Structure formats: structure tokens, C-alpha cells
Short mmCIF file of C-alpha atoms in Angstrom, two decimals:
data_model
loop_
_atom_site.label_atom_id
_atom_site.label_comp_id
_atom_site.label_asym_id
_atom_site.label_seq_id
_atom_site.Cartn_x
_atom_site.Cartn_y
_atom_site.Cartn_z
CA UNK A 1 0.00 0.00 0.00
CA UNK A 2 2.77 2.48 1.05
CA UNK A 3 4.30 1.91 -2.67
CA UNK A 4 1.39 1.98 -4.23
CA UNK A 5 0.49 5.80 -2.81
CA UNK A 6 4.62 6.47 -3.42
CA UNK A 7 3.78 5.38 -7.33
CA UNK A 8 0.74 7.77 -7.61
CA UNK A 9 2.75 10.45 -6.06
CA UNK A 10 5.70 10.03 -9.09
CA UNK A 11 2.68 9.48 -11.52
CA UNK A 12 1.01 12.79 -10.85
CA UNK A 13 4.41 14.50 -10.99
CA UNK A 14 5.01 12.73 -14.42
CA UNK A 15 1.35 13.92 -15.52
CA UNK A 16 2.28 17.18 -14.75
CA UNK A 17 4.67 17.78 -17.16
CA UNK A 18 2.06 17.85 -19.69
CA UNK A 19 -0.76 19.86 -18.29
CA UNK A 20 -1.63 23.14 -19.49
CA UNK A 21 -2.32 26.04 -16.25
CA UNK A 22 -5.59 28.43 -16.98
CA UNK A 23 -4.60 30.80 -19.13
CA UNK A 24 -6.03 34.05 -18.38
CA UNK A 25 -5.28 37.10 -20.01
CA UNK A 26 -3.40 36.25 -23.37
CA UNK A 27 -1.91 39.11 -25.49
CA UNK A 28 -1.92 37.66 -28.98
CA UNK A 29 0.49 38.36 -31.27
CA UNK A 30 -1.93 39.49 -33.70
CA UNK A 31 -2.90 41.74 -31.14
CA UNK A 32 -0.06 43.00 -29.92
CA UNK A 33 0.89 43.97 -33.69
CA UNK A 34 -2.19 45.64 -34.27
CA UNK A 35 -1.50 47.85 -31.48
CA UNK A 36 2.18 48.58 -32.96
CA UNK A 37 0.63 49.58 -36.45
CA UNK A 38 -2.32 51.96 -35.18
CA UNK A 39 -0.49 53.47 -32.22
CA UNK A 40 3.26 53.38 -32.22
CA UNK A 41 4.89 57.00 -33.00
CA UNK A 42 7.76 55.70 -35.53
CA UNK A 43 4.97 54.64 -37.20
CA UNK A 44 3.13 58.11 -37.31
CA UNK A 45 6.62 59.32 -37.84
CA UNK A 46 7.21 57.52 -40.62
CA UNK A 47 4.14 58.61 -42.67
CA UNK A 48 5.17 62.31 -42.35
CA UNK A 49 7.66 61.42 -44.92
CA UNK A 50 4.84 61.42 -47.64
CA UNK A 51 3.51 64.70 -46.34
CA UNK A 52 7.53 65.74 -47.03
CA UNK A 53 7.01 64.26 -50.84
CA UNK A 54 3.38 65.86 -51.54
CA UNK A 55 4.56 69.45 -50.03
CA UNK A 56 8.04 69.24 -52.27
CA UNK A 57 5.66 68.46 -55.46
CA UNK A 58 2.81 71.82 -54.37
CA UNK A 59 6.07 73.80 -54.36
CA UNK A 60 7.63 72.49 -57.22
CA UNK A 61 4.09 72.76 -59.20
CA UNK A 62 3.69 76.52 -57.75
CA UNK A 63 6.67 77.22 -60.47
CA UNK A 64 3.81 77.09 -63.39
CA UNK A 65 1.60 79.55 -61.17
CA UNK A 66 -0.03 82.57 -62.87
CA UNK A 67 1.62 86.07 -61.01
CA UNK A 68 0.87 89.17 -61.03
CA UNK A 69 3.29 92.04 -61.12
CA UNK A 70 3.03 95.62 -59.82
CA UNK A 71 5.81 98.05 -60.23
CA UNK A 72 5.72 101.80 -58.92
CA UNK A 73 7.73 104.19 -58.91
CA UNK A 74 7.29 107.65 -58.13
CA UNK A 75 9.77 111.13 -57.26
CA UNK A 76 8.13 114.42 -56.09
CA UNK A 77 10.55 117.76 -55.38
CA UNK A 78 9.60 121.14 -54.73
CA UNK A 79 6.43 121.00 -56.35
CA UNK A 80 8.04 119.30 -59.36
CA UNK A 81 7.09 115.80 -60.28
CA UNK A 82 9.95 114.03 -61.67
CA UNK A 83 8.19 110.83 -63.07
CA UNK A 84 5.56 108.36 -61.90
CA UNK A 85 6.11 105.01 -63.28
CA UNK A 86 3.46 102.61 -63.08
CA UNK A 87 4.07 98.41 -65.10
CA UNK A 88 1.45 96.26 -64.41
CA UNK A 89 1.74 92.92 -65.25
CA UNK A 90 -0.09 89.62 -65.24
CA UNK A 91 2.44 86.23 -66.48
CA UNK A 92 1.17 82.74 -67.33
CA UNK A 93 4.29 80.11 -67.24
CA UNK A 94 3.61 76.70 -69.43
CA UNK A 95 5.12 73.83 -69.52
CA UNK A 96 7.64 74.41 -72.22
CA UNK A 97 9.71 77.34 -71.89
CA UNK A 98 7.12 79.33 -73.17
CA UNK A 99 5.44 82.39 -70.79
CA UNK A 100 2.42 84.57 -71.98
CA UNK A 101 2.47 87.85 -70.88
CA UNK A 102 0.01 91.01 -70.05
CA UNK A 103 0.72 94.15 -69.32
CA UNK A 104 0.16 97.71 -68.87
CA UNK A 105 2.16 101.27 -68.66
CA UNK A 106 1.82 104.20 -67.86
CA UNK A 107 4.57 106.63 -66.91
CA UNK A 108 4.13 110.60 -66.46
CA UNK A 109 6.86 113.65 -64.94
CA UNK A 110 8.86 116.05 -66.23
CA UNK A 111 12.00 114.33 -66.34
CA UNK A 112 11.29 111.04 -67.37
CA UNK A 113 13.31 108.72 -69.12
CA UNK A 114 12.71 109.19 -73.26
CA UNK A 115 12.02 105.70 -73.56
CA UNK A 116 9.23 105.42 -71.07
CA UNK A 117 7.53 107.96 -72.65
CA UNK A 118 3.75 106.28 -73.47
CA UNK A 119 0.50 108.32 -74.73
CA UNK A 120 -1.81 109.58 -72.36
CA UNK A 121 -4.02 106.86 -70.56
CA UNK A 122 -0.86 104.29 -70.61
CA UNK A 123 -0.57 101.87 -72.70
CA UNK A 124 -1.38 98.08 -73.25
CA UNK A 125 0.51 95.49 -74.59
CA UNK A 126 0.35 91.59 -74.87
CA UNK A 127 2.99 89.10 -75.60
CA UNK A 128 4.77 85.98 -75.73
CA UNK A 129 8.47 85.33 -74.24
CA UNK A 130 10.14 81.54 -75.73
CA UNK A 131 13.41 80.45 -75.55
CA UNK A 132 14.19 78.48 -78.36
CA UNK A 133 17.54 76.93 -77.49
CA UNK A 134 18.19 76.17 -73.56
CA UNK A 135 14.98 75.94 -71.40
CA UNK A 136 12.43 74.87 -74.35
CA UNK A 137 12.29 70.94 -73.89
CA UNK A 138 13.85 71.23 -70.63
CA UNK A 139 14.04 73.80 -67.90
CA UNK A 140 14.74 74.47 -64.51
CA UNK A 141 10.39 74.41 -64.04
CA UNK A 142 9.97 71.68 -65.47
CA UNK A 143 13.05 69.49 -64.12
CA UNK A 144 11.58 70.42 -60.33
CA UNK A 145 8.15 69.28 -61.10
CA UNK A 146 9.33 66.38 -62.77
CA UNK A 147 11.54 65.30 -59.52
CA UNK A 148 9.19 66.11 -57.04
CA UNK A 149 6.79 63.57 -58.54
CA UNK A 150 9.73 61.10 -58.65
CA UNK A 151 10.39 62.00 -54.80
CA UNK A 152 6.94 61.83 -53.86
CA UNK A 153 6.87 58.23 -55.28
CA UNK A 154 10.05 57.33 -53.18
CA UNK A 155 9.17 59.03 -50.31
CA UNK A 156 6.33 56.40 -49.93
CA UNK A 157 8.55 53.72 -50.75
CA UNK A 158 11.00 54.79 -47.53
CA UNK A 159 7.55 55.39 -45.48
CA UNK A 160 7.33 51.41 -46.16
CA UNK A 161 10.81 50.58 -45.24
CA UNK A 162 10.46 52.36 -42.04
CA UNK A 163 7.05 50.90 -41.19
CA UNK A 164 8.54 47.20 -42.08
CA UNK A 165 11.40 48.04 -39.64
CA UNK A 166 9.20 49.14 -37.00
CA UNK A 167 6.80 45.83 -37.54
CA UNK A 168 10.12 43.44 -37.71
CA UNK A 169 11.48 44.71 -34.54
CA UNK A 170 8.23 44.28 -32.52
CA UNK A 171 7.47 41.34 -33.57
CA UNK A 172 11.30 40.08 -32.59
CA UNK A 173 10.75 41.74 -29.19
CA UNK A 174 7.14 39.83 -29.00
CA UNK A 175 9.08 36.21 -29.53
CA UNK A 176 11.87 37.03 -27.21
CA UNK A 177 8.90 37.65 -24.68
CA UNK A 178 7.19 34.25 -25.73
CA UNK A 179 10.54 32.08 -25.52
CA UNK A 180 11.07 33.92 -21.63
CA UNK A 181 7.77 33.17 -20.34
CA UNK A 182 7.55 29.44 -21.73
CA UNK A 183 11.23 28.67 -20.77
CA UNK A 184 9.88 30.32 -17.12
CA UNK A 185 6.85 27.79 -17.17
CA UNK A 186 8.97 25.17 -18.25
CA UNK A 187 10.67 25.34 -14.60
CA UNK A 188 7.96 26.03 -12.88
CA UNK A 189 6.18 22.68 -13.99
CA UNK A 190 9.71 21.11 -13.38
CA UNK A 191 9.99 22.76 -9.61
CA UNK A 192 6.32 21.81 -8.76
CA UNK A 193 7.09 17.99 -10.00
CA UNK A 194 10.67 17.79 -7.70
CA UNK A 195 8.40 19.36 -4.99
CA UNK A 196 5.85 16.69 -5.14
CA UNK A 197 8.91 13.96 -5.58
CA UNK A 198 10.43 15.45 -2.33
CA UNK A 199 7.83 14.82 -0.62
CA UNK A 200 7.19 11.69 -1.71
CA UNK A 201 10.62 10.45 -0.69
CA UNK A 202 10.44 12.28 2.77
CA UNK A 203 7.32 9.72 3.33
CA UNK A 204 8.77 7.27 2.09
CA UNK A 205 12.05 7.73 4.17
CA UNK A 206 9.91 8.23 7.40
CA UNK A 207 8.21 4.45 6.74
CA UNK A 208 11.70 3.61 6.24
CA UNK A 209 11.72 2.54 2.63
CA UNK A 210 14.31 4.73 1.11
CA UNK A 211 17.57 6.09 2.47
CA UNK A 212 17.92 9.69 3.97
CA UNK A 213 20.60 10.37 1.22
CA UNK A 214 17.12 10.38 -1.09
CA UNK A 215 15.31 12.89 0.30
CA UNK A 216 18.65 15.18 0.28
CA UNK A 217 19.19 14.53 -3.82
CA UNK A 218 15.55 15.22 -4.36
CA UNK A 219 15.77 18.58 -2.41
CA UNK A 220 19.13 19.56 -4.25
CA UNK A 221 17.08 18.91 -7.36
CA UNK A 222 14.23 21.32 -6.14
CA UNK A 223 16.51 23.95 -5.65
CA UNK A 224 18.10 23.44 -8.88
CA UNK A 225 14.70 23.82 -10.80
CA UNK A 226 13.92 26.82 -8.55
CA UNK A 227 17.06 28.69 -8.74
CA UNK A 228 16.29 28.16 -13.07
CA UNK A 229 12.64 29.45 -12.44
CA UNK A 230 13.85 32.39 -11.17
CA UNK A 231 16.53 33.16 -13.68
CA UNK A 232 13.61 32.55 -16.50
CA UNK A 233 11.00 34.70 -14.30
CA UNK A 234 13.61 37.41 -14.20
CA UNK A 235 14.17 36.70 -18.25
CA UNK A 236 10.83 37.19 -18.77
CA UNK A 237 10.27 40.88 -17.01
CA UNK A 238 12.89 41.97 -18.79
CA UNK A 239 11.38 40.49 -22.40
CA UNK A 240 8.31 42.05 -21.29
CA UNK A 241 9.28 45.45 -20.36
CA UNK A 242 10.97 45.07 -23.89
CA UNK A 243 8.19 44.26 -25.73
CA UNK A 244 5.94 47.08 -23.69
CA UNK A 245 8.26 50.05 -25.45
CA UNK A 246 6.51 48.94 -28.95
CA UNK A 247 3.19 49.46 -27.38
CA UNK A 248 1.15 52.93 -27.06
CA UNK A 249 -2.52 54.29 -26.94
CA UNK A 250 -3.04 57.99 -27.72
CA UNK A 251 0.50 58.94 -27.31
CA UNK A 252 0.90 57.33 -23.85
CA UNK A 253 3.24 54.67 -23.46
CA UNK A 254 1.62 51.37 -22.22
CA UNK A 255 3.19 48.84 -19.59
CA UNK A 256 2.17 44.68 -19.65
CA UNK A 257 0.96 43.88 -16.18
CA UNK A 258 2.75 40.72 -14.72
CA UNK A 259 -0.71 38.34 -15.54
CA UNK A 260 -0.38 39.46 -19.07
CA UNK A 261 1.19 36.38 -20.96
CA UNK A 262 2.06 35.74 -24.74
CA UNK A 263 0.42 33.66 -26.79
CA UNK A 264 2.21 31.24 -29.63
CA UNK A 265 0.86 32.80 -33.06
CA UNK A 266 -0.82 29.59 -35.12
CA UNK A 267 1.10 29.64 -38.45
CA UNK A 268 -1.77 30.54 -40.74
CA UNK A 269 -2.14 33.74 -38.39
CA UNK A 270 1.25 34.27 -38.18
CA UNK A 271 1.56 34.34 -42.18
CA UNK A 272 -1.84 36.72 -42.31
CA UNK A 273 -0.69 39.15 -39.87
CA UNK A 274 3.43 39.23 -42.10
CA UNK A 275 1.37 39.51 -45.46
CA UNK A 276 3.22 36.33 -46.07
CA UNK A 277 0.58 34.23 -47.68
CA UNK A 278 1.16 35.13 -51.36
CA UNK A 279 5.02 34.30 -51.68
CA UNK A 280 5.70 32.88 -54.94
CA UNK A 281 9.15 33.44 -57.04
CA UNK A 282 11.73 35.95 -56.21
CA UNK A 283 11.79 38.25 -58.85
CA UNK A 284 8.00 39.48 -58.65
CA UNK A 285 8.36 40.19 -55.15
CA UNK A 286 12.28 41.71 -55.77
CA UNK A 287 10.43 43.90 -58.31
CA UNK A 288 8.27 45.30 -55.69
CA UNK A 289 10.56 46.00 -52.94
CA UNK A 290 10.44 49.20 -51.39
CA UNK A 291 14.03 49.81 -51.32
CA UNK A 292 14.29 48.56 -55.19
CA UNK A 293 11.58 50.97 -55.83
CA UNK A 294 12.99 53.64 -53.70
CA UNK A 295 16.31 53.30 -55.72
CA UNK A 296 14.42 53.03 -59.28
CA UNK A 297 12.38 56.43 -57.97
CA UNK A 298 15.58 57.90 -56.90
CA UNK A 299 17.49 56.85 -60.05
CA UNK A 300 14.64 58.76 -62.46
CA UNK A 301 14.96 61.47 -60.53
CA UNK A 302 18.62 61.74 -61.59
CA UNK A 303 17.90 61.14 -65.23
CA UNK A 304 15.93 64.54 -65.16
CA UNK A 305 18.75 66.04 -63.66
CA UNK A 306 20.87 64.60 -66.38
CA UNK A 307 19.01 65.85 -69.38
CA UNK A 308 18.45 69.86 -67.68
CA UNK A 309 21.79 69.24 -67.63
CA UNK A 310 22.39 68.23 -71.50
CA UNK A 311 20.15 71.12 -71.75
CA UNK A 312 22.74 73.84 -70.10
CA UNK A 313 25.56 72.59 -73.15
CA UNK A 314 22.90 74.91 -75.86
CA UNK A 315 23.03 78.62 -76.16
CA UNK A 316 20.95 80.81 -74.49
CA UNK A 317 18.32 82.43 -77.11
CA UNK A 318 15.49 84.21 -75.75
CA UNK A 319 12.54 85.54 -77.91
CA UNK A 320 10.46 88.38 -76.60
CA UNK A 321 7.46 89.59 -78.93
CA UNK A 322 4.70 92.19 -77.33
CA UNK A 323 1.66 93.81 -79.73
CA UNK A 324 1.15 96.79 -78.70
CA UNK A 325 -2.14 99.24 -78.12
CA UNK A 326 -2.71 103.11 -76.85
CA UNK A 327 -5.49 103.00 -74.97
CA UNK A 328 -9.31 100.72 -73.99
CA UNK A 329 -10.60 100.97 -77.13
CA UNK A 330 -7.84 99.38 -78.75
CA UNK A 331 -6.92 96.77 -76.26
CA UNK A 332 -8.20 94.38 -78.12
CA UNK A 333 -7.16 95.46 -81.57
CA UNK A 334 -3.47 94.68 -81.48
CA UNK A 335 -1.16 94.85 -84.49
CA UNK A 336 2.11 94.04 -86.08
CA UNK A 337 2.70 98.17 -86.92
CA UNK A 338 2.56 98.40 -83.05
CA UNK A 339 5.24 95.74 -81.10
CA UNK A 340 8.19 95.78 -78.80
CA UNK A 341 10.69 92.99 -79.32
CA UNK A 342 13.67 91.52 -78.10
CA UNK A 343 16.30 89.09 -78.77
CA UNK A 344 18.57 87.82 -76.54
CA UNK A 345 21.68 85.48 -77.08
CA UNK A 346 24.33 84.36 -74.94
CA UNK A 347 26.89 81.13 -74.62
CA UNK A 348 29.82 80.23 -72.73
CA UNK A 349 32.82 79.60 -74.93
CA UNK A 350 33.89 76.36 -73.24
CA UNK A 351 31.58 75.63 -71.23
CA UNK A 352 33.42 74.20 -68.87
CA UNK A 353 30.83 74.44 -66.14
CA UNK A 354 28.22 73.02 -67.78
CA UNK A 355 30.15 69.94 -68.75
CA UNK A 356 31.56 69.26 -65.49
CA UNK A 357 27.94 69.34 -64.07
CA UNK A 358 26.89 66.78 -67.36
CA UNK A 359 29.92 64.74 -66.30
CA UNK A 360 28.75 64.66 -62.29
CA UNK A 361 25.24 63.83 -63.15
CA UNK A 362 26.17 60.83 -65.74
CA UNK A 363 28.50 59.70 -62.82
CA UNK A 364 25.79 59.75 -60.19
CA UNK A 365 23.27 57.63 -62.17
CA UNK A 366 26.56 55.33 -62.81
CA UNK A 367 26.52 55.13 -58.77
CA UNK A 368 22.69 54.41 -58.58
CA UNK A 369 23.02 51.87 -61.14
CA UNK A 370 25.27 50.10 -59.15
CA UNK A 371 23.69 50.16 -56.35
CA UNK A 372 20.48 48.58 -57.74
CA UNK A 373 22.32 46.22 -59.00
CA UNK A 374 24.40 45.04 -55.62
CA UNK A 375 21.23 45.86 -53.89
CA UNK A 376 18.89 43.16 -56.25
CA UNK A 377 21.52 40.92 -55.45
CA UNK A 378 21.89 41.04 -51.94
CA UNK A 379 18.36 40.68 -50.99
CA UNK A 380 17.87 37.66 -53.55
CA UNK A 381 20.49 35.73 -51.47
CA UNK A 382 18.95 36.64 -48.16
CA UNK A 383 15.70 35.81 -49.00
CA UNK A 384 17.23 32.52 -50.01
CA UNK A 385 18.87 32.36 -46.80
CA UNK A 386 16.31 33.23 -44.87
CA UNK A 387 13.73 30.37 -46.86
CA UNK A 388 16.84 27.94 -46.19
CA UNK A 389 16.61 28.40 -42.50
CA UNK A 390 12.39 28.29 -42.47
CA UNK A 391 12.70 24.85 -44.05
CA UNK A 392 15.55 23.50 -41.91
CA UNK A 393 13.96 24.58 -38.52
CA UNK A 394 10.30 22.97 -39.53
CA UNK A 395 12.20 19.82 -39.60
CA UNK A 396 14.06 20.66 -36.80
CA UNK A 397 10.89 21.66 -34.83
CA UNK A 398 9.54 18.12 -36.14
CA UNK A 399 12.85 16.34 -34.86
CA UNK A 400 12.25 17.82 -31.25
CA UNK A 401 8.87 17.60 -30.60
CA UNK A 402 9.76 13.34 -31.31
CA UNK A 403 12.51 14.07 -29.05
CA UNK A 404 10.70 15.59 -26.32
CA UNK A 405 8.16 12.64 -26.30
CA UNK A 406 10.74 9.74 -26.27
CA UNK A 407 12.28 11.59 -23.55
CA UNK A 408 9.03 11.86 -21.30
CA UNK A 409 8.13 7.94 -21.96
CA UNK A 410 11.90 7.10 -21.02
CA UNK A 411 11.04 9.39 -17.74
CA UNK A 412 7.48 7.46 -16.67
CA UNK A 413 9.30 4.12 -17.58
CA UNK A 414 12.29 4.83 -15.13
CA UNK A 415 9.79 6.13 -12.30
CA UNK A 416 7.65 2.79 -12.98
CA UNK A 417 11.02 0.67 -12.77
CA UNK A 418 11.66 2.99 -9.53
CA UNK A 419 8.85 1.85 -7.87
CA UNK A 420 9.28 -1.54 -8.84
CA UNK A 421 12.21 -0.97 -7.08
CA UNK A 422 14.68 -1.73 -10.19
CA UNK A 423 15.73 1.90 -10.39
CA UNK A 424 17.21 4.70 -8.91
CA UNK A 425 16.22 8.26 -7.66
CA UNK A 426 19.70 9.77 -9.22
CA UNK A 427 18.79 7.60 -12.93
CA UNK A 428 15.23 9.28 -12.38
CA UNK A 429 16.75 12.92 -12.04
CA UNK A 430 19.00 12.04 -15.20
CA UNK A 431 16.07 11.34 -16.70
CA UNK A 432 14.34 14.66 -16.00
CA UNK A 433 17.53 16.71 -16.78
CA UNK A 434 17.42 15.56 -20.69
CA UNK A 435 13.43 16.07 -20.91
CA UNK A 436 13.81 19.63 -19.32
CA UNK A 437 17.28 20.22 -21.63
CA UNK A 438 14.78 18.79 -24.59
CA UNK A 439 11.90 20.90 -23.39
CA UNK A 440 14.09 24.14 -23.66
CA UNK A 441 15.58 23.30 -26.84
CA UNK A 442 11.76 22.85 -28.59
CA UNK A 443 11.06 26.28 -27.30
CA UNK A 444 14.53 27.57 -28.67
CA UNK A 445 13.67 26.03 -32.10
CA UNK A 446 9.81 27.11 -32.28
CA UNK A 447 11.03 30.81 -31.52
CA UNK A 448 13.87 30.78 -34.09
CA UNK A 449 10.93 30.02 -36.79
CA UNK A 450 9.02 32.48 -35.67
CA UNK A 451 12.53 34.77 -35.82
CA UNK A 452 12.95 34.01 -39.30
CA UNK A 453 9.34 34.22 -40.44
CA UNK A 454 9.47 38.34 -39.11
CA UNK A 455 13.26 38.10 -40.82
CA UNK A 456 11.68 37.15 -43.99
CA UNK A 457 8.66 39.66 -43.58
CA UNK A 458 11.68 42.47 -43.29
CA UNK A 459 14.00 41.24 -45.77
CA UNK A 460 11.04 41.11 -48.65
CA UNK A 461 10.20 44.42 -47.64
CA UNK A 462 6.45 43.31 -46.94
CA UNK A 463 3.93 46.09 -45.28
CA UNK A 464 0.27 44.14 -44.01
CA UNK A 465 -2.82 46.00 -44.78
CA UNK A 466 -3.12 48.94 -41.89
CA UNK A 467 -4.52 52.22 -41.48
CA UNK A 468 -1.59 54.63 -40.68
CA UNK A 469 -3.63 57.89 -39.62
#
């Protein structure tokens, strides 16, 4: 009878290994990411960067704004009025270096300038001002608009890189959480089986049926588990308080409470919540990378830059043509017998300048070029890698979980053959020191998966749906 209640007591410890506490108060990871998207500053921080690319494009597009132009001038001595000068103007820009023109004069005094001279009631005059070498394909207006839509583009490309940074790193922090607190419950189902051996023994010892050297190995083996719960308990706090920085509610930081726990993501929810359902071959996801695109964006950009600057190498010839009228009646019966006109030429002899700029801007697209290339490269090998190491720790994770089981029947075999009295308590503690080391190792393995899952959500650049606000 005594051995049979001894057996029970080992039997219930054994059992123990394999029950599940209540969980109360789980924190998915689904969750816990869905906090980090809506709420987490970097985040917010990171979508300013489009606000940066749509306010460069409004002031790159307010180059091709209509102005208005109002010049006075006016000198009054000793009753004498030298001249009033008065040039109104109103200037539509277009697209090609071509600017419509307005305007109206009128200029009175005794000592003005000959050539402002104008009939009574001003006069009106409309025009047209071209250049027809430098600046008519390709002009300083046009280049900014053109590379301000370019930027804009890769401005959202680097809001994704940040956001997939942000997302990575949380979800790294959430694992490193999950692998403290299961390691921590690990020993704590280990501590509470010694406990229940220890006493077992110490009743057994009384009734005089094992030796008092027993019940000291099975209380060295308590402390052992206890002094490991502790370590993984302290683990854990600090894995928490690391994962609680990625957490926030209406700009206020948040902090997990000790009886909030992780949860281990199912794989299916894992792959919704990394956008990683829809991986098929590397180039159509390499052709949609953010940084590829931001690179391609950036790379355009330079282009422009290279042709304005093709554009400098051609003379300067500017066209000016106004009609001309006298006063309201005949604003709107302009001429050729009434004009004003100009020409203007100009052109470096070597231009030296201008093709040390071309020269700079064909090397710079060189650079880029490079770049895209070493980059395309480089993240086709990693996400090689990284699929490598997915494959090799599902079989892994398969390997231990076989592992883990052999190891728990070799433990309830040697605690049968204990009370059978063909065994020892030291051979059952050897026992219990592989299942634990086997125990630790699964969780080690499982959380490296789930490490290289988030590394291959950040090394393919992927951003889930969300709502950045």
C-alpha cells in the first residue's frame, strides 16, 4: 500500500509535465501587432515622410503659377514731379519654356526717361516670351516638377521601409517575450514535480523505505529547478518590459501587467498578420521591394537632372514679342505696326561648367546603377537564406517535438522501474535533466521560426494591410 500511494505520487508529478495552467489574459500576437501599427509613434513618424514628398511636389508645381506684377515708382521735389512710373503685369508660365504675358504702362513727370515715354491713358501690350535653345524641352520648371513627382513616389517607398522596420522589430521583441515566459513555465512545472517527488521520498524515508541520502538529492534537485525558475521569471520581465516600449494608446506609453502572458501565433495567423501568404518566385516580389523601388524612384529622378543638364551645353536664345495698343478701345485690336521685341543670345565659350555638371550627373546615375544592382543581389540571397533556414527549422521543430516525447516515456518508464524498485532516484533525475534540456531546446527552435518568419517579412520588404492615420 505504502508503494502503491509512493507510485501515484511520481505518476502525478510525471502527468504534470504535460498539463496546461488556466490561461487568463493572453496578449496575442496578432494583437499585440495591431497595437504597434495603429499606435506606435515611428509609425506616425514615418508617414510624415509622404507629407515631405506631396509638399516638395505643391512647391515644385507653384513654379507654373499665374503672377501678377506691380511696379511703382514715383519722385516728387519742390512741387516738381519728376516721373511716376506705373508696369502692371499679369504672367502665365507653361510647360515648355514658353510664358504669356500682359501688361500695362503708364509713366508721367517732367523728367522722365525718353524711352518710357507712353500716350496719355498708358498703354497696353500683350505678348509671348520663348526660348528656343536652352529651357524649351527642358528647364529648370519643369526638371523640379518632374523630380518632385519622382520623390513623392520614393518618399512612400521609404515610409514602407520604415514601417517594415518598425513591424520586424516588434514582432522580434514579441518572440523574445514568448521564448522567456515558456522557458519560465517550463521550470515552474519542473519545480512543482521535484516538490511533489520530495515529498514523496520524505514519506517514504519516514516508513523507512528509502535512504535519507534520497530525500537530500531530491531537495538539491528542487533547488536546482527553482534557482532556473527564477533566472527565467527574471528573463521574462525583462522580455516584457521590452516588448511594452513597442506598445502605445493615444500617445501614452503602455506597460504589460505581470498576468499578461504571450500567446504562440498559429502559423496561418502568423503568415496573415506578415502579409506572407502570397510568396511565390523571387523576382515578382524583388520587383516590388520598397528599397528597389525607392532606388528606381531615386534613379529617375537623376535622369531629369541629367538631361536639364544636356540642356545647359545649348546657347541661351530668348525671344520676346509684345503687340502693342494706346489705350481701352484698342486693347483688343493689337497689331504688327505696333510691337516691342527683343532678342537675346548668350553662350559660354567652353563651357566648362556646364560639362563638369553633365559629367557629375552621368557619374551619379553610374553610382545608382550600381547600387540597384548590388542591392537586387543582396536581398535575392537573403531571402534565399532566410527560406533555407524556415525549411531546416520545420524539420528541426519536427525532430524535437519526437525528441521531447521519447524523452518523457523514457522518464514514466524509469519512475515505474523505480517503484518496482529496479531503479534509482539519481537515474530518475538524469532522466528529468534531458526532458527539461529537450523541453528548452523545442522552445529555442519554435522561436527561431518564428525569428525568421518576421526576418523574412523584413528582408522582402512586406507592409500588411493597416490604417496609418
Amino acid at each position: 500500500m505504502k508503494k502503491f500511494v509512493l507510485y501515484i505520487l511520481f505518476f502525478t508529478a510525471t502527468l504534470n509535465l504535460q498539463a496546461n495552467n488556466p490561461i487568463e489574459n493572453i496578449f496575442s500576437y496578432e494583437e499585440f501587432l495591431g497595437y504597434v501599427k495603429k499606435h506606435h509613434p515611428l509609425v506616425k513618424q514615418a508617414n510624415l515622410t509622404l507629407n515631405v514628398g506631396e509638399a516638395n511636389l505643391l512647391r515644385a508645381r507653384g513654379g507654373f503659377d499665374p503672377k501678377i506684377e506691380v511696379d511703382y515708382n514715383s519722385k516728387e521735389f519742390k512741387n516738381t514731379e519728376y516721373y511716376n512710373e506705373l508696369n502692371a503685369a499679369f504672367k502665365i508660365p507653361t510647360w515648355y519654356g514658353v510664358e504669356f504675358k500682359a501688361n500695362f504702362e503708364n509713366n508721367t513727370g517732367d523728367f522722365l526717361n525718353p524711352d518710357m515715354t507712353v500716350p496719355e491713358g498708358g498703354i497696353y501690350s500683350a505678348g509671348v516670351s520663348v526660348s528656343l535653345a536652352q529651357g524649351l524641352f527642358m528647364n529648370e520648371r519643369m526638371a523640379s516638377l518632374k523630380k518632385a513627382r519622382f520623390f513623392k513616389d520614393q518618399t512612400k517607398a521609404d515610409r514602407d521601409l520604415l514601417v517594415n522596420q518598425i513591424l520586424f522589430e516588434a514582432s522580434i521583441a514579441y518572440f523574445e517575450w514568448l521564448q522567456a515566459y515558456n522557458e519560465e513555465q517550463i521550470y515552474i512545472n519542473f519545480l512543482n514535480n521535484a516538490s511533489i517527488r520530495l515529498n514523496a521520498v520524505k514519506r517514504s524515508f519516514v516508513q523507512g523505505d528509502k535512504a535519507a541520502i534520497d530525500t537530500l538529492e531530491a531537495k538539491i534537485n528542487v533547488q536546482n529547478w527553482h534557482l532556473g525558475q527564477k533566472a527565467a521569471e527574471l528573463k521574462r520581465q525583462k522580455a516584457g518590459l521590452n516588448a511594452s516600449t513597442f506598445l502605445w494608446l493615444e500617445g501614452v506609453p503602455l506597460e504589460f501587467e505581470d498576468s499578461v502572458i504571450p500567446e504562440l501565433p498559429e502559423r496561418s495567423i502568423l503568415s496573415s498578420s506578415l502579409s506572407l501568404q502570397e510568396i511565390s518566385a523571387d523576382s515578382i516580389l524583388l520587383s516590388d521591394h520598397p528599397k528597389l523601388r525607392s532606388l528606381d524612384f531615386k534613379m529617375e529622378a537623376l535622369k531629369v537632372d541629367r538631361r536639364l543638364k544636356s540642356n545647359k551645353l545649348l546657347p541661351k536664345l530668348d525671344f520676346q514679342y509684345n503687340f502693342l495698343a494706346s489705350d481701352n478701345e484698342q486693347q483688343y485690336l493689337f497689331n504688327t505696326s505696333n510691337y516691342k521685341a527683343m532678342v537675346n543670345f548668350s553662350m559660354p565659350i567652353f563651357l566648362r561648367k556646364e560639362r563638369g555638371d553633365l559629367k557629375l550627373s552621368k557619374l551619379k546615375l553610374q553610382d545608382i546603377n550600381y547600387e540597384i544592382s548590388a542591392s537586387s543581389l543582396s536581398l535575392k540571397n537573403k531571402i534565399t537564406a532566410v527560406k533555407t533556414e524556415i525549411v531546416s527549422l520545420n524539420d528541426q521543430e519536427a525532430i524535437i517535438k519526437n525528441i521531447v516525447e521519447d524523452y518523457k516515456a523514457l522518464l514514466i518508464g524509469e519512475e515505474r522501474k523505480f517503484f518496482l524498485g529496479e531503479s534509482s532516484l539519481f537515474l530518475i533525475n538524469s532522466r528529468e535533466r534531458s526532458l527539461i534540456t529537450s523541453q528548452l531546446k523545442e522552445n529555442e527552435i519554435t522561436v527561431k521560426r518564428l525569428n525568421a518568419m518576421a526576418k523574412l517579412f523584413n528582408v522582402m520588404g512586406r507592409i500588411p494591410d493597416m490604417d496609418i492615420n
